[in-house]
Amino acid sequence: MADLQDESEAPPSVGAPESPAPVVAGALERAAALLAEHPVADGCNTLVWTLRQTPYHDADSDIPPMRSGAVGAQFWSLLTPTTGDRVVPDTLELIDIAHDLVHAYPDELLLALTAGDLADARNRGRIASFLGPVSGSTLTDSLGTLHAFHKLDVRSLAPAGAAWAQEGLTPFGHEVVREMNRLAMVVDLTGCPPDVAVQIAGASKAPVMISHTAAAALTRHPLNVPDEVLLAVRAADGVCMVTFSTEQTGDSLHAVADHLDHIRNVAGPQSVGLGACFGSDPPHGHPSGLTDPSGYPRLFAELLDRGWSEHDLALLAWDNAARVLRDVEFTSRAAHHRKP
């Protein structure tokens, strides 16, 4: 679709006070129309952890903002801060809670295992619900746990923190990546040291994902990625998803848009996405204007005013994430003959 001329460049009438209202309204209308056609595929929602910590939390309050923000797909994060002997049982508990959440809202959520389920949920007016990532530290010296997670419908794993991916991939780490490719599980590089992230992106035969991060060039933070990782994600045909965390991006919608601009410029429009981490509040909160999913239309309006094309915004919202899932499955089919 062709871009419309930025109305903000039109000079105000002589003697009349400047008013941005018509420009904002026009951008919001365009953003709403675009999101109606290309809903948001969000790479990270931490609601499952909130439900574990506060069982009395009413998820009824979380669904309407997702609807008003045009969320069409969601990865429910199953990451836990626990380590050692507790990490596997705690992860299994999160998987159980995630299944309960999806089953409790059959008119709103649809469990998704494939890219086809992504499209099916969209056609049926549901929010496609993928389970993952789980922590790579749940895997030690056997792929059995990975297979068990796959049978429990988990479709993403994050190597960060695993002994086999701390200072480079060990031989077992290479086995994990190969088996994830075979099982059509997404490799989520969130939190990996930069050199390890680059190595994994190169080792994976399927596109990789960074489900919640921001640009280290703009904000120094342990979870933000430097440009060399962005270039590795681009080379792997992956997607880097920007989070809405004040610590990582700054305290405003405008600051989040700056990170999106930078990642698009470095990794390309085909490798940028959104992973807001709604569902629980980060330590320093969400940026103003993006405190819940209902803020998505305003973010897209801001990007329209910055000159993003509607094509690139469609990639950002839905198409990049959908492509990664399709390509991960294609890689799996190509390797189906490989023994686990």
PDB file of N, CA, C and O in Angstrom, residues 4 6 9 42 69 73 83 99 106 128 144 148 158-159 187-188 207 248 252 260-261 263 299 305 309 317:
ATOM      1  N   LEU A   4       0.913   7.582   2.635  1.00  0.00           N
ATOM      2  CA  LEU A   4       0.272   8.873   2.504  1.00  0.00           C
ATOM      3  C   LEU A   4       1.238   9.953   2.923  1.00  0.00           C
ATOM      4  O   LEU A   4       2.110   9.748   3.764  1.00  0.00           O
ATOM      5  N   ASP A   6       2.862  12.920   4.873  1.00  0.00           N
ATOM      6  CA  ASP A   6       2.808  13.303   6.280  1.00  0.00           C
ATOM      7  C   ASP A   6       2.142  14.667   6.409  1.00  0.00           C
ATOM      8  O   ASP A   6       2.664  15.681   5.952  1.00  0.00           O
ATOM      9  N   GLU A   9       3.696  18.128   7.750  1.00  0.00           N
ATOM     10  CA  GLU A   9       4.532  19.050   6.992  1.00  0.00           C
ATOM     11  C   GLU A   9       3.733  20.217   6.421  1.00  0.00           C
ATOM     12  O   GLU A   9       4.291  21.171   5.916  1.00  0.00           O
ATOM     13  N   ASP A  42       2.741 -11.006  19.240  1.00  0.00           N
ATOM     14  CA  ASP A  42       3.594 -10.553  20.341  1.00  0.00           C
ATOM     15  C   ASP A  42       4.465 -11.710  20.831  1.00  0.00           C
ATOM     16  O   ASP A  42       3.958 -12.770  21.200  1.00  0.00           O
ATOM     17  N   GLY A  69      -6.009  -3.697  21.610  1.00  0.00           N
ATOM     18  CA  GLY A  69      -4.706  -3.442  21.008  1.00  0.00           C
ATOM     19  C   GLY A  69      -4.443  -4.261  19.769  1.00  0.00           C
ATOM     20  O   GLY A  69      -3.347  -4.210  19.220  1.00  0.00           O
ATOM     21  N   ALA A  73      -1.754 -12.874  18.141  1.00  0.00           N
ATOM     22  CA  ALA A  73      -0.959 -14.042  18.516  1.00  0.00           C
ATOM     23  C   ALA A  73      -0.069 -13.669  19.694  1.00  0.00           C
ATOM     24  O   ALA A  73       0.308 -12.501  19.855  1.00  0.00           O
ATOM     25  N   THR A  83      16.455 -21.892  39.758  1.00  0.00           N
ATOM     26  CA  THR A  83      17.557 -22.643  39.161  1.00  0.00           C
ATOM     27  C   THR A  83      17.715 -23.973  39.895  1.00  0.00           C
ATOM     28  O   THR A  83      16.972 -24.279  40.834  1.00  0.00           O
ATOM     29  N   HIS A  99      -1.744 -24.036  29.999  1.00  0.00           N
ATOM     30  CA  HIS A  99      -2.834 -24.832  29.426  1.00  0.00           C
ATOM     31  C   HIS A  99      -4.167 -24.462  30.067  1.00  0.00           C
ATOM     32  O   HIS A  99      -5.187 -24.324  29.363  1.00  0.00           O
ATOM     33  N   PRO A 106     -11.916 -20.254  25.862  1.00  0.00           N
ATOM     34  CA  PRO A 106     -11.993 -20.858  24.524  1.00  0.00           C
ATOM     35  C   PRO A 106     -12.514 -19.915  23.452  1.00  0.00           C
ATOM     36  O   PRO A 106     -12.251 -20.136  22.267  1.00  0.00           O
ATOM     37  N   ALA A 128      -3.981 -16.569  18.847  1.00  0.00           N
ATOM     38  CA  ALA A 128      -3.145 -17.770  18.784  1.00  0.00           C
ATOM     39  C   ALA A 128      -2.193 -17.779  19.978  1.00  0.00           C
ATOM     40  O   ALA A 128      -1.501 -16.794  20.237  1.00  0.00           O
ATOM     41  N   GLY A 144      16.008 -35.842  26.395  1.00  0.00           N
ATOM     42  CA  GLY A 144      14.716 -36.350  26.821  1.00  0.00           C
ATOM     43  C   GLY A 144      13.789 -35.264  27.342  1.00  0.00           C
ATOM     44  O   GLY A 144      12.583 -35.274  27.055  1.00  0.00           O
ATOM     45  N   ALA A 148      10.114 -34.128  25.974  1.00  0.00           N
ATOM     46  CA  ALA A 148       8.944 -34.066  26.855  1.00  0.00           C
ATOM     47  C   ALA A 148       8.250 -32.720  26.748  1.00  0.00           C
ATOM     48  O   ALA A 148       7.013 -32.645  26.687  1.00  0.00           O
ATOM     49  N   ALA A 158      14.787 -21.037  25.292  1.00  0.00           N
ATOM     50  CA  ALA A 158      15.802 -19.994  25.372  1.00  0.00           C
ATOM     51  C   ALA A 158      17.078 -20.569  25.981  1.00  0.00           C
ATOM     52  O   ALA A 158      17.083 -20.942  27.156  1.00  0.00           O
ATOM     53  N   PRO A 159      18.173 -20.670  25.226  1.00  0.00           N
ATOM     54  CA  PRO A 159      19.405 -21.255  25.753  1.00  0.00           C
ATOM     55  C   PRO A 159      20.073 -20.451  26.869  1.00  0.00           C
ATOM     56  O   PRO A 159      20.911 -20.992  27.595  1.00  0.00           O
ATOM     57  N   VAL A 187      14.321 -21.320  18.425  1.00  0.00           N
ATOM     58  CA  VAL A 187      15.456 -20.979  19.285  1.00  0.00           C
ATOM     59  C   VAL A 187      15.347 -19.495  19.637  1.00  0.00           C
ATOM     60  O   VAL A 187      15.410 -18.633  18.761  1.00  0.00           O
ATOM     61  N   ASP A 188      15.158 -19.216  20.932  1.00  0.00           N
ATOM     62  CA  ASP A 188      14.991 -17.843  21.417  1.00  0.00           C
ATOM     63  C   ASP A 188      16.299 -17.391  22.060  1.00  0.00           C
ATOM     64  O   ASP A 188      16.699 -17.895  23.112  1.00  0.00           O
ATOM     65  N   PRO A 207      15.406 -20.103  11.165  1.00  0.00           N
ATOM     66  CA  PRO A 207      15.482 -18.746  11.708  1.00  0.00           C
ATOM     67  C   PRO A 207      15.364 -18.740  13.225  1.00  0.00           C
ATOM     68  O   PRO A 207      14.671 -19.578  13.813  1.00  0.00           O
ATOM     69  N   GLN A 248      14.920  -0.987  29.656  1.00  0.00           N
ATOM     70  CA  GLN A 248      15.576  -1.378  28.415  1.00  0.00           C
ATOM     71  C   GLN A 248      15.391  -0.369  27.284  1.00  0.00           C
ATOM     72  O   GLN A 248      16.227  -0.309  26.371  1.00  0.00           O
ATOM     73  N   SER A 252       9.150   6.212  27.549  1.00  0.00           N
ATOM     74  CA  SER A 252       8.069   6.761  26.733  1.00  0.00           C
ATOM     75  C   SER A 252       7.851   5.931  25.468  1.00  0.00           C
ATOM     76  O   SER A 252       8.742   5.191  25.027  1.00  0.00           O
ATOM     77  N   LEU A 260      12.855   0.723  17.818  1.00  0.00           N
ATOM     78  CA  LEU A 260      12.340   0.071  16.616  1.00  0.00           C
ATOM     79  C   LEU A 260      13.004   0.641  15.371  1.00  0.00           C
ATOM     80  O   LEU A 260      13.367  -0.106  14.442  1.00  0.00           O
ATOM     81  N   ASP A 261      13.176   1.955  15.332  1.00  0.00           N
ATOM     82  CA  ASP A 261      13.873   2.586  14.208  1.00  0.00           C
ATOM     83  C   ASP A 261      15.289   2.019  14.048  1.00  0.00           C
ATOM     84  O   ASP A 261      15.718   1.667  12.946  1.00  0.00           O
ATOM     85  N   ILE A 263      16.635  -0.833  15.192  1.00  0.00           N
ATOM     86  CA  ILE A 263      16.691  -2.250  14.829  1.00  0.00           C
ATOM     87  C   ILE A 263      16.274  -2.447  13.380  1.00  0.00           C
ATOM     88  O   ILE A 263      16.873  -3.252  12.652  1.00  0.00           O
ATOM     89  N   LEU A 299       1.385   3.360  19.173  1.00  0.00           N
ATOM     90  CA  LEU A 299       2.759   3.113  18.733  1.00  0.00           C
ATOM     91  C   LEU A 299       2.821   3.061  17.218  1.00  0.00           C
ATOM     92  O   LEU A 299       3.719   3.657  16.598  1.00  0.00           O
ATOM     93  N   ASP A 305       3.863   8.322  11.535  1.00  0.00           N
ATOM     94  CA  ASP A 305       4.300   9.723  11.482  1.00  0.00           C
ATOM     95  C   ASP A 305       5.806   9.843  11.251  1.00  0.00           C
ATOM     96  O   ASP A 305       6.282  10.870  10.765  1.00  0.00           O
ATOM     97  N   SER A 309       6.540   2.743   6.190  1.00  0.00           N
ATOM     98  CA  SER A 309       5.528   2.362   5.213  1.00  0.00           C
ATOM     99  C   SER A 309       4.559   1.365   5.835  1.00  0.00           C
ATOM    100  O   SER A 309       4.886   0.671   6.811  1.00  0.00           O
ATOM    101  N   ALA A 317       4.150  -6.062  12.644  1.00  0.00           N
ATOM    102  CA  ALA A 317       3.026  -6.533  13.453  1.00  0.00           C
ATOM    103  C   ALA A 317       2.872  -8.050  13.401  1.00  0.00           C
ATOM    104  O   ALA A 317       2.794  -8.712  14.447  1.00  0.00           O
TER     105      ALA A 317
END
